[in-house]
Short mmCIF file of C-alpha atoms in Angstrom, two decimals:
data_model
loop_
_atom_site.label_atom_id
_atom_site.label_comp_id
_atom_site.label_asym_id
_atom_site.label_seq_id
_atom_site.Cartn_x
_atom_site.Cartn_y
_atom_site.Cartn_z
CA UNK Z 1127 71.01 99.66 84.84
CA UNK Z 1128 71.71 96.50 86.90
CA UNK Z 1129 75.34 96.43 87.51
CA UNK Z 1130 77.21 92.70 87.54
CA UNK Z 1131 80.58 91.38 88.67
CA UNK Z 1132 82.93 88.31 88.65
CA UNK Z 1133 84.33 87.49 91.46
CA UNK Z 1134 86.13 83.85 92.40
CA UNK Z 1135 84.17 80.96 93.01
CA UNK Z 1136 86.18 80.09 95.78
CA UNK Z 1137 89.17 83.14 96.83
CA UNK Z 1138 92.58 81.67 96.82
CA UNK Z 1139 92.90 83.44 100.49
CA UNK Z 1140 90.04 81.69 101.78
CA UNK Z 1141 87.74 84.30 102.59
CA UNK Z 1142 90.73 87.34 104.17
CA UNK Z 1143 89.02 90.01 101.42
CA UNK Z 1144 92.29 90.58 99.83
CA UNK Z 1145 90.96 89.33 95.93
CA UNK Z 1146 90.60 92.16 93.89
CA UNK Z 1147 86.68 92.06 94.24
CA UNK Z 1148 86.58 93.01 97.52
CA UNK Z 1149 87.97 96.26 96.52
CA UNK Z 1150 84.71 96.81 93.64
CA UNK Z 1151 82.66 95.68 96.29
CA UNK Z 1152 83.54 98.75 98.61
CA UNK Z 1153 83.22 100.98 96.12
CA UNK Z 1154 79.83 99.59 95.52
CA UNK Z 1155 78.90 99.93 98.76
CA UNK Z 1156 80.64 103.59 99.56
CA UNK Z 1157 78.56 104.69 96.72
CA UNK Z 1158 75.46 102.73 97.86
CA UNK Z 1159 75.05 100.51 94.81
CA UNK Z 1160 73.04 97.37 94.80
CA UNK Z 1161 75.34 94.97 92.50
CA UNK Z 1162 75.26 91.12 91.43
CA UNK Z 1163 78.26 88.80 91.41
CA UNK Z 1164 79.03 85.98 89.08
CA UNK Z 1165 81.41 82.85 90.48
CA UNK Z 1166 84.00 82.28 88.17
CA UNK Z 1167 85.52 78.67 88.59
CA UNK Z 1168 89.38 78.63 88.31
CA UNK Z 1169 88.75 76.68 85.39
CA UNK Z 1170 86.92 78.58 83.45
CA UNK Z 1171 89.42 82.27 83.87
CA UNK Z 1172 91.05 81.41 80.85
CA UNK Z 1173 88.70 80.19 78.98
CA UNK Z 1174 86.54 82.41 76.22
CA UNK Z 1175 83.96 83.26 77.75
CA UNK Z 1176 85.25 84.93 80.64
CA UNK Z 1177 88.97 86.20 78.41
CA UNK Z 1178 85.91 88.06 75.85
CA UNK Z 1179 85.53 89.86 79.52
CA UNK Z 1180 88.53 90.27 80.79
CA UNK Z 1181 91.51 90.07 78.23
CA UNK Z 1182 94.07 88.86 81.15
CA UNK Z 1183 91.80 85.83 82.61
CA UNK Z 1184 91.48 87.56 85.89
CA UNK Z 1185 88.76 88.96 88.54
CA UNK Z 1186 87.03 91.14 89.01
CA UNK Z 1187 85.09 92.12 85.64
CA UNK Z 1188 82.09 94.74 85.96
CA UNK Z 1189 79.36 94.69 83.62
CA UNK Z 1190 76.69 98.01 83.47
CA UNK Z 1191 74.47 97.80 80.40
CA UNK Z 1192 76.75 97.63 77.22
CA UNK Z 1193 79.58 98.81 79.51
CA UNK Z 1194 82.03 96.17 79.82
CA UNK Z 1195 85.51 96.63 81.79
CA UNK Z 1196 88.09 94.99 83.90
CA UNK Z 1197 91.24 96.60 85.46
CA UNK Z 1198 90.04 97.01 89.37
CA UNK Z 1199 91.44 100.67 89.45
CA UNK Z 1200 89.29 101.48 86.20
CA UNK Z 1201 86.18 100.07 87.87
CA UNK Z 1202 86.91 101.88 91.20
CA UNK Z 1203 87.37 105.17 89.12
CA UNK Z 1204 84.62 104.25 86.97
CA UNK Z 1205 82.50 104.01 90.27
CA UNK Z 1206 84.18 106.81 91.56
CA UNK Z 1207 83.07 108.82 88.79
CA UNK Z 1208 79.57 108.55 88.48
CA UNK Z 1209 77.97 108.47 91.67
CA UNK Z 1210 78.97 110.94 95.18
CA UNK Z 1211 81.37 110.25 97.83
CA UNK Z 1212 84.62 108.54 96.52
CA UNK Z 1213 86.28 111.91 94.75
CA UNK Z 1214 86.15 115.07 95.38
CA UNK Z 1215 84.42 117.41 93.41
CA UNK Z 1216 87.15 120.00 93.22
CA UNK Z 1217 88.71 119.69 90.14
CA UNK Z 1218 92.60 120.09 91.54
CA UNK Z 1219 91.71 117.63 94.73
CA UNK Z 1220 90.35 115.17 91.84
CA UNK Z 1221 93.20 114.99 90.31
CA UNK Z 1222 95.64 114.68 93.61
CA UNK Z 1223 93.06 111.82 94.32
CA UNK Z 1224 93.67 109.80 90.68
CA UNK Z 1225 96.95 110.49 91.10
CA UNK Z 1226 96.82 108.36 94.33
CA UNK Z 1227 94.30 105.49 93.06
CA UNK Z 1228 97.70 104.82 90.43
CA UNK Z 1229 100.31 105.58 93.17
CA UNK Z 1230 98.31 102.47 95.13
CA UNK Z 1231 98.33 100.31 92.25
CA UNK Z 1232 101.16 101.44 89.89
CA UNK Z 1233 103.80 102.14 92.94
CA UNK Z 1234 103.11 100.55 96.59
CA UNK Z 1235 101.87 97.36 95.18
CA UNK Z 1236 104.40 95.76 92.65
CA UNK Z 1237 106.89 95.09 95.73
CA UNK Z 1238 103.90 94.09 97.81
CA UNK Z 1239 102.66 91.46 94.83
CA UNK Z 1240 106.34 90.51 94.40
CA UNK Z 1241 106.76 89.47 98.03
CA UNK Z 1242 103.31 87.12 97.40
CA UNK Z 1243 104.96 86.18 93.82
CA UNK Z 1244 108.55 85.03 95.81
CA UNK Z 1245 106.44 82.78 98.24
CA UNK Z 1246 103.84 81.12 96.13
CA UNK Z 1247 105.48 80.54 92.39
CA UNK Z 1248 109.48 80.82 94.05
CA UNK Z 1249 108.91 79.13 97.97
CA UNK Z 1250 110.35 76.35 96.51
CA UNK Z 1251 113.18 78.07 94.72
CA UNK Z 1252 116.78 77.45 96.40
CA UNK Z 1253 117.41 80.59 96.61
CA UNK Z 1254 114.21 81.92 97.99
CA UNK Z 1255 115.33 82.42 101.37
CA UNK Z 1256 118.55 84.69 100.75
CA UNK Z 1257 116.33 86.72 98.13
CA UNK Z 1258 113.04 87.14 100.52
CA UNK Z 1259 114.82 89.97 102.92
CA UNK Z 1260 115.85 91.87 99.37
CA UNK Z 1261 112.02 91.94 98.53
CA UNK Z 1262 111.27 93.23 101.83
CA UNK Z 1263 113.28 95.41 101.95
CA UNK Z 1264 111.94 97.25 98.84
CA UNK Z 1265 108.16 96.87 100.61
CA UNK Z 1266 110.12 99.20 103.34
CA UNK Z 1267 111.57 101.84 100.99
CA UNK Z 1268 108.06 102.40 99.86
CA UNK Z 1269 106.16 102.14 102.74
CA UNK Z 1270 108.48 104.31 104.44
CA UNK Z 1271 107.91 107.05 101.99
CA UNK Z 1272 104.44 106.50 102.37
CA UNK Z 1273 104.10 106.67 106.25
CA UNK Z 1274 106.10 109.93 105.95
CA UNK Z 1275 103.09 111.53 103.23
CA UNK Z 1276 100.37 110.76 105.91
CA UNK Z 1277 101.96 112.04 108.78
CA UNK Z 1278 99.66 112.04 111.24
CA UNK Z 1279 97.06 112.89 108.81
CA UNK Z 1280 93.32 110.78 108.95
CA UNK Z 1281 93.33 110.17 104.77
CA UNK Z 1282 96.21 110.82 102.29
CA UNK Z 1283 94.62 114.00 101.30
CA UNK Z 1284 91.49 115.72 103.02
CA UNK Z 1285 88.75 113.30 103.16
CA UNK Z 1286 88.65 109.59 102.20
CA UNK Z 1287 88.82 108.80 98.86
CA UNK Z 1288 88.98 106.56 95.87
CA UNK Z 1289 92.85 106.54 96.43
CA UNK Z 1290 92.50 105.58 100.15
CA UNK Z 1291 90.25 102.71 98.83
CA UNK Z 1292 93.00 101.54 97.08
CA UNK Z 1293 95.92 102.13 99.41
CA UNK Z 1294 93.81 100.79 101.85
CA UNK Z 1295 93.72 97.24 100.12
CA UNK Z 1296 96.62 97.40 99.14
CA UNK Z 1297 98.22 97.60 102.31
CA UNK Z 1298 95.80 95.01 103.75
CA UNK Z 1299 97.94 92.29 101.56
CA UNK Z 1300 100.63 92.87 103.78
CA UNK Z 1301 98.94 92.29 107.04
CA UNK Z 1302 100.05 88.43 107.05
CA UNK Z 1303 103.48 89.63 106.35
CA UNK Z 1304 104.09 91.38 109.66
CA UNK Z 1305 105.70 94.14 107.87
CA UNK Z 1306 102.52 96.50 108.26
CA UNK Z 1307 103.35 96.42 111.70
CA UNK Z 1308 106.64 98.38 111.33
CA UNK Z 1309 104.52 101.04 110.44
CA UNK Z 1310 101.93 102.04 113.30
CA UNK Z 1311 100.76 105.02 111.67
CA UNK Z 1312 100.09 103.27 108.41
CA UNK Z 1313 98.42 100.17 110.42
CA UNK Z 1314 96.43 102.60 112.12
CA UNK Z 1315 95.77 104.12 108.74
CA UNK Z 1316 94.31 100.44 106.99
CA UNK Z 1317 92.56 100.10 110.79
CA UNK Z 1318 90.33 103.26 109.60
CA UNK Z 1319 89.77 102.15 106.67
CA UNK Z 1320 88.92 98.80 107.85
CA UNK Z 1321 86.61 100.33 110.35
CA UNK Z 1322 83.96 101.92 107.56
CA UNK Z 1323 80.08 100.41 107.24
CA UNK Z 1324 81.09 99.64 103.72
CA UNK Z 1325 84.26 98.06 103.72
CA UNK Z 1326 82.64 95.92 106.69
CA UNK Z 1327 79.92 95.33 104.27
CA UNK Z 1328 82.27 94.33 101.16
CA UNK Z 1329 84.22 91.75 103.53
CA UNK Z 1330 80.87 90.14 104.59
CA UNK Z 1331 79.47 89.98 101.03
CA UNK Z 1332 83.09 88.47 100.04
CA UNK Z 1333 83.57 86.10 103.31
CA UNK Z 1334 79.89 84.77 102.70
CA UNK Z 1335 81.04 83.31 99.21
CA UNK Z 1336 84.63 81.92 100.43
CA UNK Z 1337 83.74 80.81 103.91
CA UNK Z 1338 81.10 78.28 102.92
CA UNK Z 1339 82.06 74.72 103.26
CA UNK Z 1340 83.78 72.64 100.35
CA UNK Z 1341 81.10 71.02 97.94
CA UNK Z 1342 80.45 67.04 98.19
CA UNK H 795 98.35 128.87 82.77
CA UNK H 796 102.06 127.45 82.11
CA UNK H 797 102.99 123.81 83.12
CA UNK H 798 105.81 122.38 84.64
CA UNK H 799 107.54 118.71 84.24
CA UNK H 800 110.58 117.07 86.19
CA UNK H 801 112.83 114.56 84.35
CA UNK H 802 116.12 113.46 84.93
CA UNK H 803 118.74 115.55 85.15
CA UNK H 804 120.67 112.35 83.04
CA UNK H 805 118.17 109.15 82.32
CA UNK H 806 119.78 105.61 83.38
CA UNK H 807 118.92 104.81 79.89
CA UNK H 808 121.29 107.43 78.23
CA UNK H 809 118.46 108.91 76.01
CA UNK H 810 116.38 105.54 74.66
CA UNK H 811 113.08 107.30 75.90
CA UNK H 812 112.60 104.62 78.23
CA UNK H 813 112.29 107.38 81.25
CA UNK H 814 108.59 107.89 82.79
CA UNK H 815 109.30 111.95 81.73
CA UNK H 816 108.72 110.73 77.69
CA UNK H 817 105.44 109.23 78.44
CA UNK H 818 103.93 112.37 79.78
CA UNK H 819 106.00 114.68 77.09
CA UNK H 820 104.23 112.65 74.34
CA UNK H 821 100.77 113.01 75.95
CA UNK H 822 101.61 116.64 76.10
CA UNK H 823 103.15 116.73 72.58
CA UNK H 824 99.38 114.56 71.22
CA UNK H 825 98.13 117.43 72.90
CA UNK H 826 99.65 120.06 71.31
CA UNK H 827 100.41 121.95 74.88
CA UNK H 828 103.70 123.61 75.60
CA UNK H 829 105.59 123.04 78.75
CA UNK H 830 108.54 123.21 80.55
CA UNK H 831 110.84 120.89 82.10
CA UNK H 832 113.28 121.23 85.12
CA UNK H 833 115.92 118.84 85.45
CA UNK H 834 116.26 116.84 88.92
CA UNK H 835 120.04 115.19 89.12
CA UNK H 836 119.75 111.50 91.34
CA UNK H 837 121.42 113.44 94.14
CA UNK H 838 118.36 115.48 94.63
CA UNK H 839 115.72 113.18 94.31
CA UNK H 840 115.07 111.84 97.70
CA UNK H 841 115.82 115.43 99.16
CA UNK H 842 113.15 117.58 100.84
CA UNK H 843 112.43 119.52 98.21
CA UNK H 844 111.69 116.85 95.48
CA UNK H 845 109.87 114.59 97.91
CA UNK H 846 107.50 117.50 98.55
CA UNK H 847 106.47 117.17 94.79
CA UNK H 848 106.78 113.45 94.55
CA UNK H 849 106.47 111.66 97.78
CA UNK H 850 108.46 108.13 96.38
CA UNK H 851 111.33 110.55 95.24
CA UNK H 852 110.72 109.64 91.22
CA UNK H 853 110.75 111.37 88.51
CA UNK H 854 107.88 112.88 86.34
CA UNK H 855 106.03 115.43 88.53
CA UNK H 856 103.88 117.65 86.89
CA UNK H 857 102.58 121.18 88.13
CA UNK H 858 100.01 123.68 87.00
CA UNK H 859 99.17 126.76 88.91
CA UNK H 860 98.47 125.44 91.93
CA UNK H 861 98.11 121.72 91.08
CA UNK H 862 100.91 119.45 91.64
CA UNK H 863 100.73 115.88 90.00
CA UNK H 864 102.77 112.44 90.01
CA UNK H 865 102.50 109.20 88.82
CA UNK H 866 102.59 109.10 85.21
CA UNK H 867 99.04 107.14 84.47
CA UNK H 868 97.86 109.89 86.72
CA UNK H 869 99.68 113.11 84.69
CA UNK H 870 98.79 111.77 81.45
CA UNK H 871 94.87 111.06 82.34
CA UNK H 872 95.20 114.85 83.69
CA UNK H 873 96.53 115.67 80.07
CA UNK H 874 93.56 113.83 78.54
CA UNK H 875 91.12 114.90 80.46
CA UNK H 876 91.68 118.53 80.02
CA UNK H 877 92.58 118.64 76.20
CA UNK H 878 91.37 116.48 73.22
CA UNK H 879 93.16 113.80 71.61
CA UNK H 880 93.58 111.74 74.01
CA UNK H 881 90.18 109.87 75.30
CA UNK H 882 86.66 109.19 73.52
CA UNK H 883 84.11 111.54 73.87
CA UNK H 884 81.58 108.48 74.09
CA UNK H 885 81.51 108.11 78.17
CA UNK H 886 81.74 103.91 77.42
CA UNK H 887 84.71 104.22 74.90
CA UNK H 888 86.25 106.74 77.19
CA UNK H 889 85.82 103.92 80.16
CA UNK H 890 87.32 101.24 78.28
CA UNK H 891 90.46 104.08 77.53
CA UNK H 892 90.84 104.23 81.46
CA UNK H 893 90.80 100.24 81.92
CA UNK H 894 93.70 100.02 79.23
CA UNK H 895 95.75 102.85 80.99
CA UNK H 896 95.10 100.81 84.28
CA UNK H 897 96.23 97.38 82.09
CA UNK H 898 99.02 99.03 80.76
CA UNK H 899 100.47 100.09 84.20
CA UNK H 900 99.24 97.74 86.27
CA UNK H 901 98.58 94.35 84.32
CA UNK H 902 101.25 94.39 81.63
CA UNK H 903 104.45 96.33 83.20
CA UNK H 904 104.99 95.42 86.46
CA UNK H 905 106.15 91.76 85.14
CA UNK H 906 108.49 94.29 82.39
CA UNK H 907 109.47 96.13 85.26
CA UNK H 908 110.82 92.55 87.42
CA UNK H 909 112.83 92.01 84.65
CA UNK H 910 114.83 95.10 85.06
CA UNK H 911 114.74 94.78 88.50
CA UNK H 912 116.16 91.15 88.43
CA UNK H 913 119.03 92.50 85.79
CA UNK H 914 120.03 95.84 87.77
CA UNK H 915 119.45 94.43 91.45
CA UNK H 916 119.82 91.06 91.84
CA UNK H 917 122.31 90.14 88.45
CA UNK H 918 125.21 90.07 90.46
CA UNK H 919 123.38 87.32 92.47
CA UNK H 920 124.20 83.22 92.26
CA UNK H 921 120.49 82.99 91.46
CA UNK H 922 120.43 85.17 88.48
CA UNK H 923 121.03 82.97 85.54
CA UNK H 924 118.28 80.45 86.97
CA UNK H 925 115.59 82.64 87.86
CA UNK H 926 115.82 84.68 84.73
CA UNK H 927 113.45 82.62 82.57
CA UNK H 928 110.50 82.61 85.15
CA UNK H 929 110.46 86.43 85.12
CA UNK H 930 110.30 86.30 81.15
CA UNK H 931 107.91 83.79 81.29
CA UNK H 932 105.71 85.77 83.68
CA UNK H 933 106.20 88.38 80.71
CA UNK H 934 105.37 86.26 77.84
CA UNK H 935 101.73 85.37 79.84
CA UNK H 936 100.96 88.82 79.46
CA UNK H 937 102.13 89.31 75.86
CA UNK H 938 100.09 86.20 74.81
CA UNK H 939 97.00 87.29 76.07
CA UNK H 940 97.57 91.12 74.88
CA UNK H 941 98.32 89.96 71.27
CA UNK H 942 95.02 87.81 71.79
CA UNK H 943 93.11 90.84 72.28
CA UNK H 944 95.12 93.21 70.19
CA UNK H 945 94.39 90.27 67.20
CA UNK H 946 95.29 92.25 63.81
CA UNK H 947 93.65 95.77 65.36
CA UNK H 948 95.62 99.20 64.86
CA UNK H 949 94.78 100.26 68.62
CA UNK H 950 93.42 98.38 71.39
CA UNK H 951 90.06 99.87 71.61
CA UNK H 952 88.94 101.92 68.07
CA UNK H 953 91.25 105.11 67.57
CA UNK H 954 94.63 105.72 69.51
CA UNK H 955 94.01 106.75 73.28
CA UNK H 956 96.27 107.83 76.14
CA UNK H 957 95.82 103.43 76.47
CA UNK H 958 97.63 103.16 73.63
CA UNK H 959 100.23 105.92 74.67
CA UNK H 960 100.63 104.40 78.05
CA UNK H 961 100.71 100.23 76.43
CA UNK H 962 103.29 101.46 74.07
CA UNK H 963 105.39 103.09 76.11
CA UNK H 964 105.26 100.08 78.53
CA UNK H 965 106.08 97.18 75.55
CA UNK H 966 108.90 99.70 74.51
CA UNK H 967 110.99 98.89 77.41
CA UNK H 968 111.44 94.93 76.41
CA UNK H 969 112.74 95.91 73.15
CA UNK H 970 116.14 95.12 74.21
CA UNK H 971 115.74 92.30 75.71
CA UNK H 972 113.79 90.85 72.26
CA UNK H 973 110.81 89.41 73.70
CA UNK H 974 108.76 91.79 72.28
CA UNK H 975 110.27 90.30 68.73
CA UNK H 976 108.66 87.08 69.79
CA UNK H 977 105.56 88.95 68.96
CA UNK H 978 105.69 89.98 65.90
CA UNK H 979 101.73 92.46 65.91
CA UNK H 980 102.63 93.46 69.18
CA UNK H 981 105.84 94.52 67.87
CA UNK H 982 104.32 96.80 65.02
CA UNK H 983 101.71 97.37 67.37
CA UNK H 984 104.88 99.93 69.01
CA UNK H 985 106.10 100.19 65.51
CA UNK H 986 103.11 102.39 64.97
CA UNK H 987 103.44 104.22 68.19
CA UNK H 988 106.54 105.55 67.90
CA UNK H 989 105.85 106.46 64.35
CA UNK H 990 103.20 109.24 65.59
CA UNK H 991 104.63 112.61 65.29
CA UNK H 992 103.97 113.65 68.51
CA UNK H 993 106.08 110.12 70.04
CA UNK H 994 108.82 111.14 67.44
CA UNK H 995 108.85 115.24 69.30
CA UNK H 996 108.77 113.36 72.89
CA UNK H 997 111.43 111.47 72.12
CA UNK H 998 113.69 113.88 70.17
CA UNK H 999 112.93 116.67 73.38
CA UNK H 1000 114.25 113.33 75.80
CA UNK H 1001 117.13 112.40 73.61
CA UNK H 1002 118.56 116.29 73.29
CA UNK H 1003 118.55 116.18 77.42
CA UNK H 1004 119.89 112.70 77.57
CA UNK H 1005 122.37 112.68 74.64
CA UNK H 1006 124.63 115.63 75.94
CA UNK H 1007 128.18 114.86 76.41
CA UNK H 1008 128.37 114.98 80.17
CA UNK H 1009 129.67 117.96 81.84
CA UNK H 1010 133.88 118.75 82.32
#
């Protein structure tokens, strides 16, 4: 079954991978899956159509058949699940691996999305400057915890996974930030993960939608 | 093989249920498994010993045998997984259950979760007053469009699923702040939730913890 995504018509970063379909599109491509993409204009997210999709107006969607879903870490797992090379097939190292595809998503990003949240809906906020240190701040706490689980370790547990997909892009938000940087170990870490044919081949696919000129 | 959860040794919340530990004793309880729980006091949290369980020092863990767990989404998909109850046999129904535990954790609370954050962290700050209505705004977004979806359903997707279990317990924790109120099916949406048996045994197991007199 042909399998279909939404993506934007035009990323709000311009092309830097860090929209959520860049993270379906490595899974695609980790689990060498030919997919299609469907532009979604900014004016159509919350419109009908797309909301019968994807209940929150957002990107990515995946369509498979009759199988509809949104939610990138339910299409990741969904990906995950059905085709070789993103979990592991031990059922205990499965587990430890879901329970790092939520950690990504559920724990190290809400600071990480707040810190984006603080600059583009608060920037202009009076108190934005005294509060942006306090949102850093809780970036550190986690990513501090974080650098201390990997150690010195390649992946957060045996080989990659679905959850270092995640981390992985998660992380990569933060880049811009400078913050990453504190953390050599855990830039190294997103360098790796960076590094692999298919996340190389997710970024191209993405970059060769947002880096094309303006229409008109 | 027996199984293992951590809660607080005391919740913040003096015994409302609002604690991750009652959303993985109700998936247990819709489960019909027995388990045990050790108490962690805040003291011990970040300590060596907890952190080996749980590397971002919280609070559930879960361990089996050999298998140690966290993250909640990731304990209570374990639960469903292994046991019936709690996910659709039907492999797309049971996909659809995984994008609403995804929604619930990663789509609908983190906004929930700034508004505790902005209350316990930051209310003590000059900015507090003013910036409290964009961070229930951001909230009310996300209620919108889930009552949209939800429309006059009993469950977001057919029968109850862990999505449910996980959505409920993550609209429970604006009950005090009466925004869910504002949405009247969302709010007997919960209403039906914690009417379940298995919600009400969670939540009495939390409350005899929680609603000791303290110690001395």
């Amino acid at each position: 079954m042909s399998i279909t995504i939404t993506a934007f018509e035009r990323s709000p970063d311009g092309g830097k991978g860090l929209a959520r379909d860049t993270r379906v599109r490595w899974a695609l491509e980790e689990a060498g899956l030919a997919y299609e993409v469907r532009l979604v204009p900014f004016r159509a997210m919350k419109e009908a159509e797309h909301l019968a999709l994807h209940p929150f107006g957002q990107i990515p969607t995946y369509e498979e058949g009759d199988l509809v879903l949104f939610e990138t870490g339910s299409i990741v797992f969904h990906i995950a699940e059905t085709h070789a090379g993103l979990l592991p097939a031990d059922a205990n190292a499965r587990a430890r691996t879901i329970t790092w595809m939520f950690a990504a998503l559920n724990t190290v990003e809400p600071p990480i999305l707040d810190l984006g949240t603080a600059r583009l809906l608060e920037g202009d906020k009076p108190w934005h400057a005294e509060r942006l240190p306090l949102v850093q701040d809780r970036i550190r706490t986690r990513l501090t915890q974080l650098a201390h689980r990997l150690g010195d370790a390649e992946w957060l547990d045996g080989a990659f996974t679905a959850g270092d997909l995640l981390m992985v892009s998660v992380l990569l938000r933060l880049r811009s930030s400078g913050i990453l940087d504190e953390y050599p170990t855990l830039a190294a870490y997103v360098a790796r993960g960076e590094a692999r044919p298919a996340y190389q081949r997710a970024f191209a696919a993405q970059l060769a939608v947002n880096a094309k000129p303006a229409a008109g």
